[in-house]
mmCIF file of C-alpha atoms and ligand atoms in Angstrom:
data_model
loop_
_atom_site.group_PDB
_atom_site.id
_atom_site.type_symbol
_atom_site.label_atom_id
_atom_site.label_comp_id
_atom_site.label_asym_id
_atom_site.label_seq_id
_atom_site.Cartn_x
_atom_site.Cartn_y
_atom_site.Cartn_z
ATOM 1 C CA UNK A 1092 0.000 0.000 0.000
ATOM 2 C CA UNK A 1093 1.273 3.409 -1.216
ATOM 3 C CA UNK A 1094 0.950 5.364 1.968
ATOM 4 C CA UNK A 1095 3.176 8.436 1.136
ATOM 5 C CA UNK A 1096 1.372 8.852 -1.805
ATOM 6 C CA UNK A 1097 -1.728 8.737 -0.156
ATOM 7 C CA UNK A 1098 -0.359 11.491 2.456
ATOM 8 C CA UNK A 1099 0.583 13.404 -0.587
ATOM 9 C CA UNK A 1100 -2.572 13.663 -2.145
ATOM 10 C CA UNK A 1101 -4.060 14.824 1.242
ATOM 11 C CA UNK A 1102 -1.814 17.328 1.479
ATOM 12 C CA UNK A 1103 -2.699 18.634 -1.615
ATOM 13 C CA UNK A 1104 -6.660 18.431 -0.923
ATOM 14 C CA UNK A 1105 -5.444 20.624 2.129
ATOM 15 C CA UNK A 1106 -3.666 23.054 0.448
ATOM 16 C CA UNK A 1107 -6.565 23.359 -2.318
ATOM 17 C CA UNK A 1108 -8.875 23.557 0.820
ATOM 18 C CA UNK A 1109 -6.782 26.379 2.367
ATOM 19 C CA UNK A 1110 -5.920 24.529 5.648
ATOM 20 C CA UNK A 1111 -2.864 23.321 7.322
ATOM 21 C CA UNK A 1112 -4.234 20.872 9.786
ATOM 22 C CA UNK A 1113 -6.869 17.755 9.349
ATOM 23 C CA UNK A 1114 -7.802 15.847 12.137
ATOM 24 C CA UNK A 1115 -8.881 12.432 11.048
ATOM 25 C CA UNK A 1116 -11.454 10.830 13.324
ATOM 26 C CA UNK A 1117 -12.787 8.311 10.921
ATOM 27 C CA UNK A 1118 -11.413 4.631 11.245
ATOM 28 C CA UNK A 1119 -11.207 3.507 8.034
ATOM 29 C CA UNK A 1120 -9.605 6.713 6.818
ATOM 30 C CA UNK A 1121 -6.904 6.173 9.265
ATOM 31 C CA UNK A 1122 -6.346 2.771 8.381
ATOM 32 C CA UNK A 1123 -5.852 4.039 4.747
ATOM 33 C CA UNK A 1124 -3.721 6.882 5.771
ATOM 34 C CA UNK A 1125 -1.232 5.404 7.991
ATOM 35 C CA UNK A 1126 -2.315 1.446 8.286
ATOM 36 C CA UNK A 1127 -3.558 1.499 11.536
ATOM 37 C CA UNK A 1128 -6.599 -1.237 12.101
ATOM 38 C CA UNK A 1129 -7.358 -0.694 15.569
ATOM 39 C CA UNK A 1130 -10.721 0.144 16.931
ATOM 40 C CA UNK A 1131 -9.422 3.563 18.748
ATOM 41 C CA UNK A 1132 -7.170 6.960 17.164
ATOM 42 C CA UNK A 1133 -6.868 9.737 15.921
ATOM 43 C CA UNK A 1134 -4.872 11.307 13.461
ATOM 44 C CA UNK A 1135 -3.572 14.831 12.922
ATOM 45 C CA UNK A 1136 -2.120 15.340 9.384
ATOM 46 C CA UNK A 1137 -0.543 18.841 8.792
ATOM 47 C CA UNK A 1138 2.247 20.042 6.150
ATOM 48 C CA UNK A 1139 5.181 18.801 7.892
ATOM 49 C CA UNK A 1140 4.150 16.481 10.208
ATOM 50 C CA UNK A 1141 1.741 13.226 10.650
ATOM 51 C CA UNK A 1142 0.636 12.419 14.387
ATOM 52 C CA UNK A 1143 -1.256 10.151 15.558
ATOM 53 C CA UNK A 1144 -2.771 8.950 19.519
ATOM 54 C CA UNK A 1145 -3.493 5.607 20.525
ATOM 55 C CA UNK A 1146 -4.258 3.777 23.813
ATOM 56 C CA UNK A 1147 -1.521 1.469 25.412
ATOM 57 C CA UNK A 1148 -3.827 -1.318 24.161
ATOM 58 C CA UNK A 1149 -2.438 -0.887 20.966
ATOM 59 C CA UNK A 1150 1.003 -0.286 21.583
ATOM 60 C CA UNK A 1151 2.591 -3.568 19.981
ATOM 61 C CA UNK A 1152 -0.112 -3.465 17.333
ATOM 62 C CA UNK A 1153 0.780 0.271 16.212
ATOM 63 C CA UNK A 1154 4.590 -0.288 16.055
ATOM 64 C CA UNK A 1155 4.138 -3.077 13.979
ATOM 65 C CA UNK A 1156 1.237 -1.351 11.813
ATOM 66 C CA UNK A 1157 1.560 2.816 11.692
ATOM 67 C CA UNK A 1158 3.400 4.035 8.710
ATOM 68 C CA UNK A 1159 4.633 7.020 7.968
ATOM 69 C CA UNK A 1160 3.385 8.650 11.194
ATOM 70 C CA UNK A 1161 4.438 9.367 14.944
ATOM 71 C CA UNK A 1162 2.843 7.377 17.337
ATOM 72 C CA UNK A 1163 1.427 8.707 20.783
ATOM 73 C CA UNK A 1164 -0.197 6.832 23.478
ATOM 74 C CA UNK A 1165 -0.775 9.465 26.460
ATOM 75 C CA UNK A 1166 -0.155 8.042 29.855
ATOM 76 C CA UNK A 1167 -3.694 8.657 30.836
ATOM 77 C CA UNK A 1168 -4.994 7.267 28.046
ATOM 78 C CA UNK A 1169 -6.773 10.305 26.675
ATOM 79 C CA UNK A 1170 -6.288 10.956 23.008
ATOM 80 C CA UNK A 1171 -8.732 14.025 22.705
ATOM 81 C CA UNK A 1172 -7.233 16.225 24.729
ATOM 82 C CA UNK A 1173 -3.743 14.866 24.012
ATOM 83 C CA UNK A 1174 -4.918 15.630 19.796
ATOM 84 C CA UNK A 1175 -6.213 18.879 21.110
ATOM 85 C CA UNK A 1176 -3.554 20.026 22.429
ATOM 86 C CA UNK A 1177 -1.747 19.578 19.340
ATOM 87 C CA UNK A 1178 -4.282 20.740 17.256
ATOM 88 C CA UNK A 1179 -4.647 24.375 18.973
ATOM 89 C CA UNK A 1180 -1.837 25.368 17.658
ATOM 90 C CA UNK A 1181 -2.737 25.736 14.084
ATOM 91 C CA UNK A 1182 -4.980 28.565 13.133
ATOM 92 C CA UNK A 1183 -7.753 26.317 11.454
ATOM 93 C CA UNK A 1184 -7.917 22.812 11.921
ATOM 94 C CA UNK A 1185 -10.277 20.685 9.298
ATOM 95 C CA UNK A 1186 -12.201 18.280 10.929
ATOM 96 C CA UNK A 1187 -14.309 15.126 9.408
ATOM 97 C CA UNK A 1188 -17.785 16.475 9.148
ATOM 98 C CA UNK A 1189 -19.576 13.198 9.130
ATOM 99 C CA UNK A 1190 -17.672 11.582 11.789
ATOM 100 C CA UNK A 1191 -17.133 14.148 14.369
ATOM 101 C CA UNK A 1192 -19.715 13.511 17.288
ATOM 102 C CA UNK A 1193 -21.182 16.420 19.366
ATOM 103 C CA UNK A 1194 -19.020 14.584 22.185
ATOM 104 C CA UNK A 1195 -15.861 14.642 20.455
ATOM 105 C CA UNK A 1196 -16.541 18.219 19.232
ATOM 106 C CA UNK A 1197 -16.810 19.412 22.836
ATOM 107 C CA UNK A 1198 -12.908 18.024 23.616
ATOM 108 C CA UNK A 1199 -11.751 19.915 20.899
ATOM 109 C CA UNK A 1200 -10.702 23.245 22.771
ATOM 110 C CA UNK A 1201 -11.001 24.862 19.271
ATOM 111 C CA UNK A 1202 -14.082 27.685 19.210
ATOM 112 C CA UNK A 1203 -16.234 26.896 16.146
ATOM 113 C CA UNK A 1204 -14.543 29.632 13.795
ATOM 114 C CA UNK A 1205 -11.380 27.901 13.490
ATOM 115 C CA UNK A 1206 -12.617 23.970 12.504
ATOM 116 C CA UNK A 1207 -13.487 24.080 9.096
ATOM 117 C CA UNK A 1208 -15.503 20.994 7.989
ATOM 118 C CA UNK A 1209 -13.756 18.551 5.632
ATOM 119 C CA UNK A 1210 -16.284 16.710 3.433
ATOM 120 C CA UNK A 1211 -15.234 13.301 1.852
ATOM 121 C CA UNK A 1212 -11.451 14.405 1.470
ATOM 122 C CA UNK A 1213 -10.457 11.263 2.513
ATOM 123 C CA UNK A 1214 -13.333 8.914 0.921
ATOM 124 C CA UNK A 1215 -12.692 10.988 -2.606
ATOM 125 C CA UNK A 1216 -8.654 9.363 -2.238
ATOM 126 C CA UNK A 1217 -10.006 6.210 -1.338
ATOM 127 C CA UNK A 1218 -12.767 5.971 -4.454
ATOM 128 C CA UNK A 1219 -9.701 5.539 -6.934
ATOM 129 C CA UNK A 1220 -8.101 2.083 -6.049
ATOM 130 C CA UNK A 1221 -4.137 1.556 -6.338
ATOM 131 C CA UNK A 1222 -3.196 -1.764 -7.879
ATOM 132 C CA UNK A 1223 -2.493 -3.861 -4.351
ATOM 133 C CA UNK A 1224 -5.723 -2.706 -3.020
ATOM 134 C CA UNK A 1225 -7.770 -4.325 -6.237
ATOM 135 C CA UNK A 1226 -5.735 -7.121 -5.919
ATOM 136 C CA UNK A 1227 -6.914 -7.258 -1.997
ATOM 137 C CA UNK A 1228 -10.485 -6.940 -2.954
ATOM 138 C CA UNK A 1229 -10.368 -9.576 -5.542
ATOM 139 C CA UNK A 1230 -9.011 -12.300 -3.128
ATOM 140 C CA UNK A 1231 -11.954 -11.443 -0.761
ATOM 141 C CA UNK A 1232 -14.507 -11.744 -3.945
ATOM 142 C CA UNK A 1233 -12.715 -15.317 -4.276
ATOM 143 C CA UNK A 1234 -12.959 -16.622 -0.857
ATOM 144 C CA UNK A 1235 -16.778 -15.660 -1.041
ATOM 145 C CA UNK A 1236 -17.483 -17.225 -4.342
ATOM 146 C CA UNK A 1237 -15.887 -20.564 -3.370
ATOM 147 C CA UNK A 1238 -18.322 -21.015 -0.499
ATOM 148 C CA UNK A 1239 -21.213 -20.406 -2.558
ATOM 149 C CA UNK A 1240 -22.104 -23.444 -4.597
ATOM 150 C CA UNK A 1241 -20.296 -25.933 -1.961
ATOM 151 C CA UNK A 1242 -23.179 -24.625 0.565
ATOM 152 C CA UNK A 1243 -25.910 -24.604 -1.125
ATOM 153 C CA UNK A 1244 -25.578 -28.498 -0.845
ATOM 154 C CA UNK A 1245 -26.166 -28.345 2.189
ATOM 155 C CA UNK A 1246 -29.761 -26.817 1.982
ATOM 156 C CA UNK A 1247 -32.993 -28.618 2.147
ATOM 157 C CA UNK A 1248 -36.395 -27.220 2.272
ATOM 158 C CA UNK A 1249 -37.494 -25.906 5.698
ATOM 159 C CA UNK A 1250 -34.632 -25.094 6.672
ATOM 160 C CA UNK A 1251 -34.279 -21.818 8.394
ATOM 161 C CA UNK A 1252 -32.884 -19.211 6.772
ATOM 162 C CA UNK A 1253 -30.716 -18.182 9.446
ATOM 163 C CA UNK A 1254 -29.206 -21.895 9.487
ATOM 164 C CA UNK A 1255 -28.306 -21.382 5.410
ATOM 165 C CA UNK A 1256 -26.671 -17.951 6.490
ATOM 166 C CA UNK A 1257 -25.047 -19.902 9.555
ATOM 167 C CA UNK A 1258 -23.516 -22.256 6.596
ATOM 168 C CA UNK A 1259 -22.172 -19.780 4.550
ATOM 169 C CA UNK A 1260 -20.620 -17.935 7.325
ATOM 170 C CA UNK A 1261 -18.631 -20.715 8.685
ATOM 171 C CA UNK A 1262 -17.143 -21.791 5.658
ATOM 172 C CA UNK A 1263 -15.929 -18.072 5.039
ATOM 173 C CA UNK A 1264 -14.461 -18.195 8.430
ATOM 174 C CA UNK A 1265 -12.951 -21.515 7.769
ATOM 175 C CA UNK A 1266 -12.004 -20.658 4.692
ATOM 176 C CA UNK A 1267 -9.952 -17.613 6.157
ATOM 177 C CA UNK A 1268 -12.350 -14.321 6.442
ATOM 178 C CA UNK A 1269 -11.155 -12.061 8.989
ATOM 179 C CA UNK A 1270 -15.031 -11.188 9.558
ATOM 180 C CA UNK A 1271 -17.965 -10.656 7.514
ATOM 181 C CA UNK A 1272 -18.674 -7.709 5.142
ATOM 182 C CA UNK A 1273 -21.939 -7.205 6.684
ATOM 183 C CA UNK A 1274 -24.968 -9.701 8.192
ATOM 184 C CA UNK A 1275 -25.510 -11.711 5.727
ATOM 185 C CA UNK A 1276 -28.542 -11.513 4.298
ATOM 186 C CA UNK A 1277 -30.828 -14.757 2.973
ATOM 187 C CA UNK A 1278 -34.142 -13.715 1.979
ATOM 188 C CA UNK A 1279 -36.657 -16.206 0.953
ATOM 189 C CA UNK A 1280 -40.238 -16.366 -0.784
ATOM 190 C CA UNK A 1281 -42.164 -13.124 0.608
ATOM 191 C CA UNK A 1282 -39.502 -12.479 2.463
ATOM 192 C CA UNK A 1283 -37.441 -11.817 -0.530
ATOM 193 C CA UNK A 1284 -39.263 -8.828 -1.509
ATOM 194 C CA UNK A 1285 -37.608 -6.945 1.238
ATOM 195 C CA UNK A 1286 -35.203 -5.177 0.256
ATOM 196 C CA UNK A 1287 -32.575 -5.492 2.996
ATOM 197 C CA UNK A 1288 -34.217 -8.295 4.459
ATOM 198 C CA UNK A 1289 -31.842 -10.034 6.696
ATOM 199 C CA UNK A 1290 -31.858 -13.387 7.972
ATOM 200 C CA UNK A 1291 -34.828 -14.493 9.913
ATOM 201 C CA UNK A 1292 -36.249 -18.072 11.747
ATOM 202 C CA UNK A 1293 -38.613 -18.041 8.729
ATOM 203 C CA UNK A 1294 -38.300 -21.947 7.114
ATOM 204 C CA UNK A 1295 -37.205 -21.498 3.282
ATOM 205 C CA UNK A 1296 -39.894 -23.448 1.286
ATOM 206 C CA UNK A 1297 -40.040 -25.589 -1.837
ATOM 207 C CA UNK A 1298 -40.991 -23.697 -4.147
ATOM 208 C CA UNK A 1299 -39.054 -20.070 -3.786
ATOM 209 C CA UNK A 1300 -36.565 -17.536 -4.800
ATOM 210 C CA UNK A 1301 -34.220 -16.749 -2.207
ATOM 211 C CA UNK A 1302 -32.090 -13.741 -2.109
ATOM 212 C CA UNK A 1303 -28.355 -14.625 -0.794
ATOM 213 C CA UNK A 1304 -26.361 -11.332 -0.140
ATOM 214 C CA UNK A 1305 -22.898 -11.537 1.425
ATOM 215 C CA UNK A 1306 -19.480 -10.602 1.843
ATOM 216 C CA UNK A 1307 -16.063 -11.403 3.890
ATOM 217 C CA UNK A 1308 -13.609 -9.187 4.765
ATOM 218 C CA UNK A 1309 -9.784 -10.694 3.686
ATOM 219 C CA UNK A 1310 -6.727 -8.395 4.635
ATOM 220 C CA UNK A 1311 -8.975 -5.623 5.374
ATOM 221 C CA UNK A 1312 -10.631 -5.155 2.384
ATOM 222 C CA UNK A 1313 -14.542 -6.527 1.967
ATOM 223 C CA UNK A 1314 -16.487 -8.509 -0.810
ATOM 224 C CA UNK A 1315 -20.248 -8.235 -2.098
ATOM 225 C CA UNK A 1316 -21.947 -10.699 -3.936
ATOM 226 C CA UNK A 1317 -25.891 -11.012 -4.585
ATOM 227 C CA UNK A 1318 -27.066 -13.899 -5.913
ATOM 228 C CA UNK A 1319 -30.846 -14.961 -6.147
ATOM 229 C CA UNK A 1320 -31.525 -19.064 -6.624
ATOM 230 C CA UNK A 1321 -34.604 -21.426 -6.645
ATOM 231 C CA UNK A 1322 -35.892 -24.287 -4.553
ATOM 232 C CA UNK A 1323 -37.856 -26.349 -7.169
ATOM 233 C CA UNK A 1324 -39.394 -25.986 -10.245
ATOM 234 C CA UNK A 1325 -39.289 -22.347 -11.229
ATOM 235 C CA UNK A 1326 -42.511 -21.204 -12.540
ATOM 236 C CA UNK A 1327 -42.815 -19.398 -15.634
ATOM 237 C CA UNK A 1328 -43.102 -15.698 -14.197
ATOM 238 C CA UNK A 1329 -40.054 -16.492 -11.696
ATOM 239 C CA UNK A 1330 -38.151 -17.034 -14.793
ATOM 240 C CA UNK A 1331 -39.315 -14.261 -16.769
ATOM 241 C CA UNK A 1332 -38.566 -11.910 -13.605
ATOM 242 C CA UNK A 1333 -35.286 -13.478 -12.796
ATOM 243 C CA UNK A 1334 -34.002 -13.352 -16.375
ATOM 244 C CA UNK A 1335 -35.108 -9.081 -16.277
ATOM 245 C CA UNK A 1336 -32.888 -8.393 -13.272
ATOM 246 C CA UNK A 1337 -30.081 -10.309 -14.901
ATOM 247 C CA UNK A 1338 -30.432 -8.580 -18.294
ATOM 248 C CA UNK A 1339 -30.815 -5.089 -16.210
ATOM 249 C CA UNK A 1340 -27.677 -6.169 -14.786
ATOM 250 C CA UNK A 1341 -25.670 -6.759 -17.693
ATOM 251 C CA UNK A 1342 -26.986 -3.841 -19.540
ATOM 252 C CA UNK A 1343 -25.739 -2.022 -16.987
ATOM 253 C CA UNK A 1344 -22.319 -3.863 -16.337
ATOM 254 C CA UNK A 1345 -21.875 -2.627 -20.267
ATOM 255 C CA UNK A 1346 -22.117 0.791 -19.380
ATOM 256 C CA UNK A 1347 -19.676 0.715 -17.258
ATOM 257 C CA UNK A 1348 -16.347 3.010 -18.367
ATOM 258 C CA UNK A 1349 -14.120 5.848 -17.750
ATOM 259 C CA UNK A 1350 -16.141 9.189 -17.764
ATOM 260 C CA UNK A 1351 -19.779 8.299 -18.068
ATOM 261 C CA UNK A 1352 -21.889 9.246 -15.116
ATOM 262 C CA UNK A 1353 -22.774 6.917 -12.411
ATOM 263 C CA UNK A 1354 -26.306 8.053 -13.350
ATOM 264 C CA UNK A 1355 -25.743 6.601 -16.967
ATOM 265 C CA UNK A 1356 -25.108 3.125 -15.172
ATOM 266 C CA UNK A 1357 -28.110 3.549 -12.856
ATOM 267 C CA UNK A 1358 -29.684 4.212 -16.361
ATOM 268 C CA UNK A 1359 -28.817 1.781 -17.827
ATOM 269 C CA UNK A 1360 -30.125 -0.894 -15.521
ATOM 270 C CA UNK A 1361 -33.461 1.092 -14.586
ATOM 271 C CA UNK A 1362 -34.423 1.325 -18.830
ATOM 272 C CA UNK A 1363 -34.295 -2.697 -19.068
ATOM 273 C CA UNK A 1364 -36.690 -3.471 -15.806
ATOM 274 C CA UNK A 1365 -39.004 -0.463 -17.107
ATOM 275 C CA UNK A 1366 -39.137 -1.873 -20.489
ATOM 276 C CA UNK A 1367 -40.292 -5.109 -18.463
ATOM 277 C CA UNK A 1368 -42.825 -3.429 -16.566
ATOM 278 C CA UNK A 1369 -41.198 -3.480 -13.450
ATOM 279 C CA UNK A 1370 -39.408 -0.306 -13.382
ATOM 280 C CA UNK A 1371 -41.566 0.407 -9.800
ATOM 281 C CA UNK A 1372 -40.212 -2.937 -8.613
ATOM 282 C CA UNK A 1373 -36.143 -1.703 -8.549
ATOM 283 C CA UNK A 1374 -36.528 0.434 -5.483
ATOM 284 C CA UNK A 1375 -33.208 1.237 -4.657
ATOM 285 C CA UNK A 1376 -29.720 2.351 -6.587
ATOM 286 C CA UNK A 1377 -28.014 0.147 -8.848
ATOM 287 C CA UNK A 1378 -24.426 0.183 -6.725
ATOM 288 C CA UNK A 1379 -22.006 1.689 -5.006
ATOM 289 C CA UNK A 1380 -17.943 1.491 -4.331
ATOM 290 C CA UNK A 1381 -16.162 -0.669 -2.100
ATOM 291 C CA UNK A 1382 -12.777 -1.220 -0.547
ATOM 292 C CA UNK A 1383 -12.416 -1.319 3.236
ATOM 293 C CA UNK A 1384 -16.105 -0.429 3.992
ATOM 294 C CA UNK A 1385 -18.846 -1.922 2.175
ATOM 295 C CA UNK A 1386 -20.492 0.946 1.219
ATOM 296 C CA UNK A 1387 -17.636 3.554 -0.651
ATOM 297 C CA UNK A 1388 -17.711 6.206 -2.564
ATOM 298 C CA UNK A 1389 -19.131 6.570 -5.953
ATOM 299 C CA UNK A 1390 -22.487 6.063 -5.511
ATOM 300 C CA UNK A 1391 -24.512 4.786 -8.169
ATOM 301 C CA UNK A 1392 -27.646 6.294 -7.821
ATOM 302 C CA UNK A 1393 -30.038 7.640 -10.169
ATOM 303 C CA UNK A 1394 -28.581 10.979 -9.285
ATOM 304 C CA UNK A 1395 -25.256 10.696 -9.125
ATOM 305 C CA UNK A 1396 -23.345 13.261 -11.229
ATOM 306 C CA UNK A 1397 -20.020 11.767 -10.508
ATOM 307 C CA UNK A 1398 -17.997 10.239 -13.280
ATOM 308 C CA UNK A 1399 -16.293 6.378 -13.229
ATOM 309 C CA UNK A 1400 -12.256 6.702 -13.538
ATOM 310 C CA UNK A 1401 -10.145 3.735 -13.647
ATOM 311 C CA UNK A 1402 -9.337 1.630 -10.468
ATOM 312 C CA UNK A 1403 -12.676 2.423 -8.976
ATOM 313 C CA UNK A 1404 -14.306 -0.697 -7.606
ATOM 314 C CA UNK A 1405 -18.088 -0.797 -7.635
ATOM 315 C CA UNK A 1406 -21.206 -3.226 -7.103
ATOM 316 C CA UNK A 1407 -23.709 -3.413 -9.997
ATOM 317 C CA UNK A 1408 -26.789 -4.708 -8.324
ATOM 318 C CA UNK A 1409 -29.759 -4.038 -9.785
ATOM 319 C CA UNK A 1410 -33.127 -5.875 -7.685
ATOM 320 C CA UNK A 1411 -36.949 -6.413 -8.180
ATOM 321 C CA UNK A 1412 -39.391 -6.723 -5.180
ATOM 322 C CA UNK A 1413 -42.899 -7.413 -5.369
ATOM 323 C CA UNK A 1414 -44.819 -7.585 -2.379
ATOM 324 C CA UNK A 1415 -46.200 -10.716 -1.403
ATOM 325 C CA UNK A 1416 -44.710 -12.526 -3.989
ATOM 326 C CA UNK A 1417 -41.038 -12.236 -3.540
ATOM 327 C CA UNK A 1418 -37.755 -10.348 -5.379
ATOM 328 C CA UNK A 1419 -34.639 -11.454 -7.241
ATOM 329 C CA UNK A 1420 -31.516 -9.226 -6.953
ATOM 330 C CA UNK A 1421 -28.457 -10.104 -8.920
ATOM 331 C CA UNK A 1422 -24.592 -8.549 -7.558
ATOM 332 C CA UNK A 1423 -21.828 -8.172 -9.060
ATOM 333 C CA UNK A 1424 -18.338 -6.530 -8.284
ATOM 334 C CA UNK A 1425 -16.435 -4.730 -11.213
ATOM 335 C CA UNK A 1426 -13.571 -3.167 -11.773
ATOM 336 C CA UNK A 1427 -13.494 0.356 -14.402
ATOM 337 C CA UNK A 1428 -10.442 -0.101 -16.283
ATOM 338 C CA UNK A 1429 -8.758 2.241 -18.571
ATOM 339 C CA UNK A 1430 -11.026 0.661 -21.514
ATOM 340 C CA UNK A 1431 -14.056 -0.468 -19.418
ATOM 341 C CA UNK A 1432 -15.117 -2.718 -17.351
ATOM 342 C CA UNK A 1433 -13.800 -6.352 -15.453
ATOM 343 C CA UNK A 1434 -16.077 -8.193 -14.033
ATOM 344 C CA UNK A 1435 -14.657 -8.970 -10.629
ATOM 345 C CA UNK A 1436 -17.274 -11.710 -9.487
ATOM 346 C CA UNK A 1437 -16.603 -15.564 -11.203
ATOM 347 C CA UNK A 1438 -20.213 -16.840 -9.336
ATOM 348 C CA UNK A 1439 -22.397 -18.030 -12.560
ATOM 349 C CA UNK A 1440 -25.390 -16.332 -12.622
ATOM 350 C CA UNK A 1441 -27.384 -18.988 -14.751
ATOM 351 C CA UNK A 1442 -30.510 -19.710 -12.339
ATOM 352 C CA UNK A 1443 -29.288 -22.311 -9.946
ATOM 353 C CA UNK A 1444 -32.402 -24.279 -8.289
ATOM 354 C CA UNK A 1445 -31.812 -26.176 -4.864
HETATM 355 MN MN1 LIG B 1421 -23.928 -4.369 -2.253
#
């Protein structure tokens, strides 16, 4: 991982920004910044100097982890004040708007006119993958896929749905996951047409779609993988609707590139399931980036102005939901490349049936 590079570009942000100090507060931005994967720091970055406060907890773990940065653990064991401290003496201080509690606000000594509120700084360096981080995020999109077929052998009707996700989950761990992406989600028959359903005690029948959405989280970095199968026959209208979300999906996977809108994506995904009839049905965005948190900058929304670059890493995951009947969503990681698009995921998505 390139961390001087990543300093760099801060620094620059900064300087663009017109401030010499950034307190970093948020996790996962530290991590980035300086390597750091403990649950408790914080981070001053200013022009010549990169500091950052732990607790004596973490005192083996940040000399073997911090890069690039000096490492304080006050004797006390308070890092706000100790930050503060350090932070008073620069005239404005930038501070992570969407991180910064009211709590955390109130140690800073600063008065309000001299924090200046920094707004995705960090997440904007992050969108734009190097090389070692893809390569990071592809391993955990491997581990994830290798579980999937191998447990859905294990399924048999009534089983609970939380007992499927209990399958999956172990084999990820055995298989080497550091932790899950998020709780996995396996959402069957009506239950399926809930969007972010998550696993429940309901029995999966014999006749169903059901909605598996999951991810691992290898060396730090997470996978996200949707894939919607069928216990039994599937039913003429289950194949009609399941075969819509997967040609929304590829339509849209095709308009992925450098410099087309994240709203041309969404678009693209949105015209197919219209052009079905189910347009209502796809009630949420089509994606969204990923890297050390599941949910990353771009967004790929309906809205979103902001243009693909190569070595961003989103999901393409277009999804119908009908109530009382069920939903299908179909997810996919790719990669934009200087020419297009890689499909990170190797999961088939020809209609498996259990
Ligand atoms: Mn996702």
């Amino acid at each position: 991982m390139n961390y001087p590079q990543r300093i760099s570009r801060l620094r620059q942000r900064m300087e663009n920004e017109g401030v010499t100090a950034l307190l970093v507060s948020s996790l996962p931005n530290t991590r980035y910044l300086i390597g750091f994967s403990g649950s408790n720091g914080l981070l001053l970055v200013s022009e010549d100097r990169v500091s950052f406060w732990t607790d004596s907890r973490y005192r083996e773990q940040s000399a073997q982890e911090v890069q690039g940065a000096r490492v304080i653990i006050p004797a006390n064991g308070d890092i706000w004040t100790a930050a503060a401290r350090q932070a008073n003496r620069f005239r404005t201080v930038a501070v992570e708007a969407a991180c910064l509690t009211l709590a955390q606000r109130q140690r800073l000594t600063l008065p309000d006119e001299r924090l200046h509120p920094a707004v995705n700084w960090v997440e904007e360096l992050r969108a734009v993958k190097e090389p070692e981080e893809v390569e990071a995020i592809r391993r955990a999109i491997h581990l994830a896929s290798s579980v999937f077929e191998p447990t859905l052998e294990k399924f048999h009707p009534g089983m609970k749905e939380t007992e499927l996700a209990g399958h999956l989950e172990f084999a990820l761990r055995q298989a080497g996951g550091e932790g899950l992406s998020f709780d996995t989600i396996v959402a069957s028959g009506v239950h399926a047409a809930l969007v972010h359903g998550r696993a429940s005690s309901k029995p999966i029948g014999s006749k169903e779609f059901v909605i598996l959405d999951y991810g691992v989280i290898l060396g730090g970095y997470v996978s996200d993988m949707t894939r919607t199968i069928h216990t039994g026959p599937v039913p003429r209208r289950a194949r009609q609707v399941y075969q819509a979300v997967l040609d929304a999906q590829l339509a849209a996977i095709a308009a992925v590139r450098p410099g087309v809108t994240c709203a041309t994506v969404d678009a693209a995904a949105r015209k197919v399931l219209q052009r079905e009839g189910l347009g209502d049905a796809f009630s949420h965005s089509t994606g969204h980036g990923l890297g050390l948190e599941v949910h990353e900058s771009p967004r790929v929304s309906r809205l979103s102005k902001q243009r693909l670059a190569p070595g961003q890493v989103i999901t393409i995951e277009p999804g119908v939901y009908i109530p009382g009947w069920g939903g299908v969503r179909i997810e996919d990681v790719v990669l934009v490349t200087e020419s297009g698009v890689e499909v990170l995921t190797p999961t088939t998505k020809k209609l498996l049936t259990v």
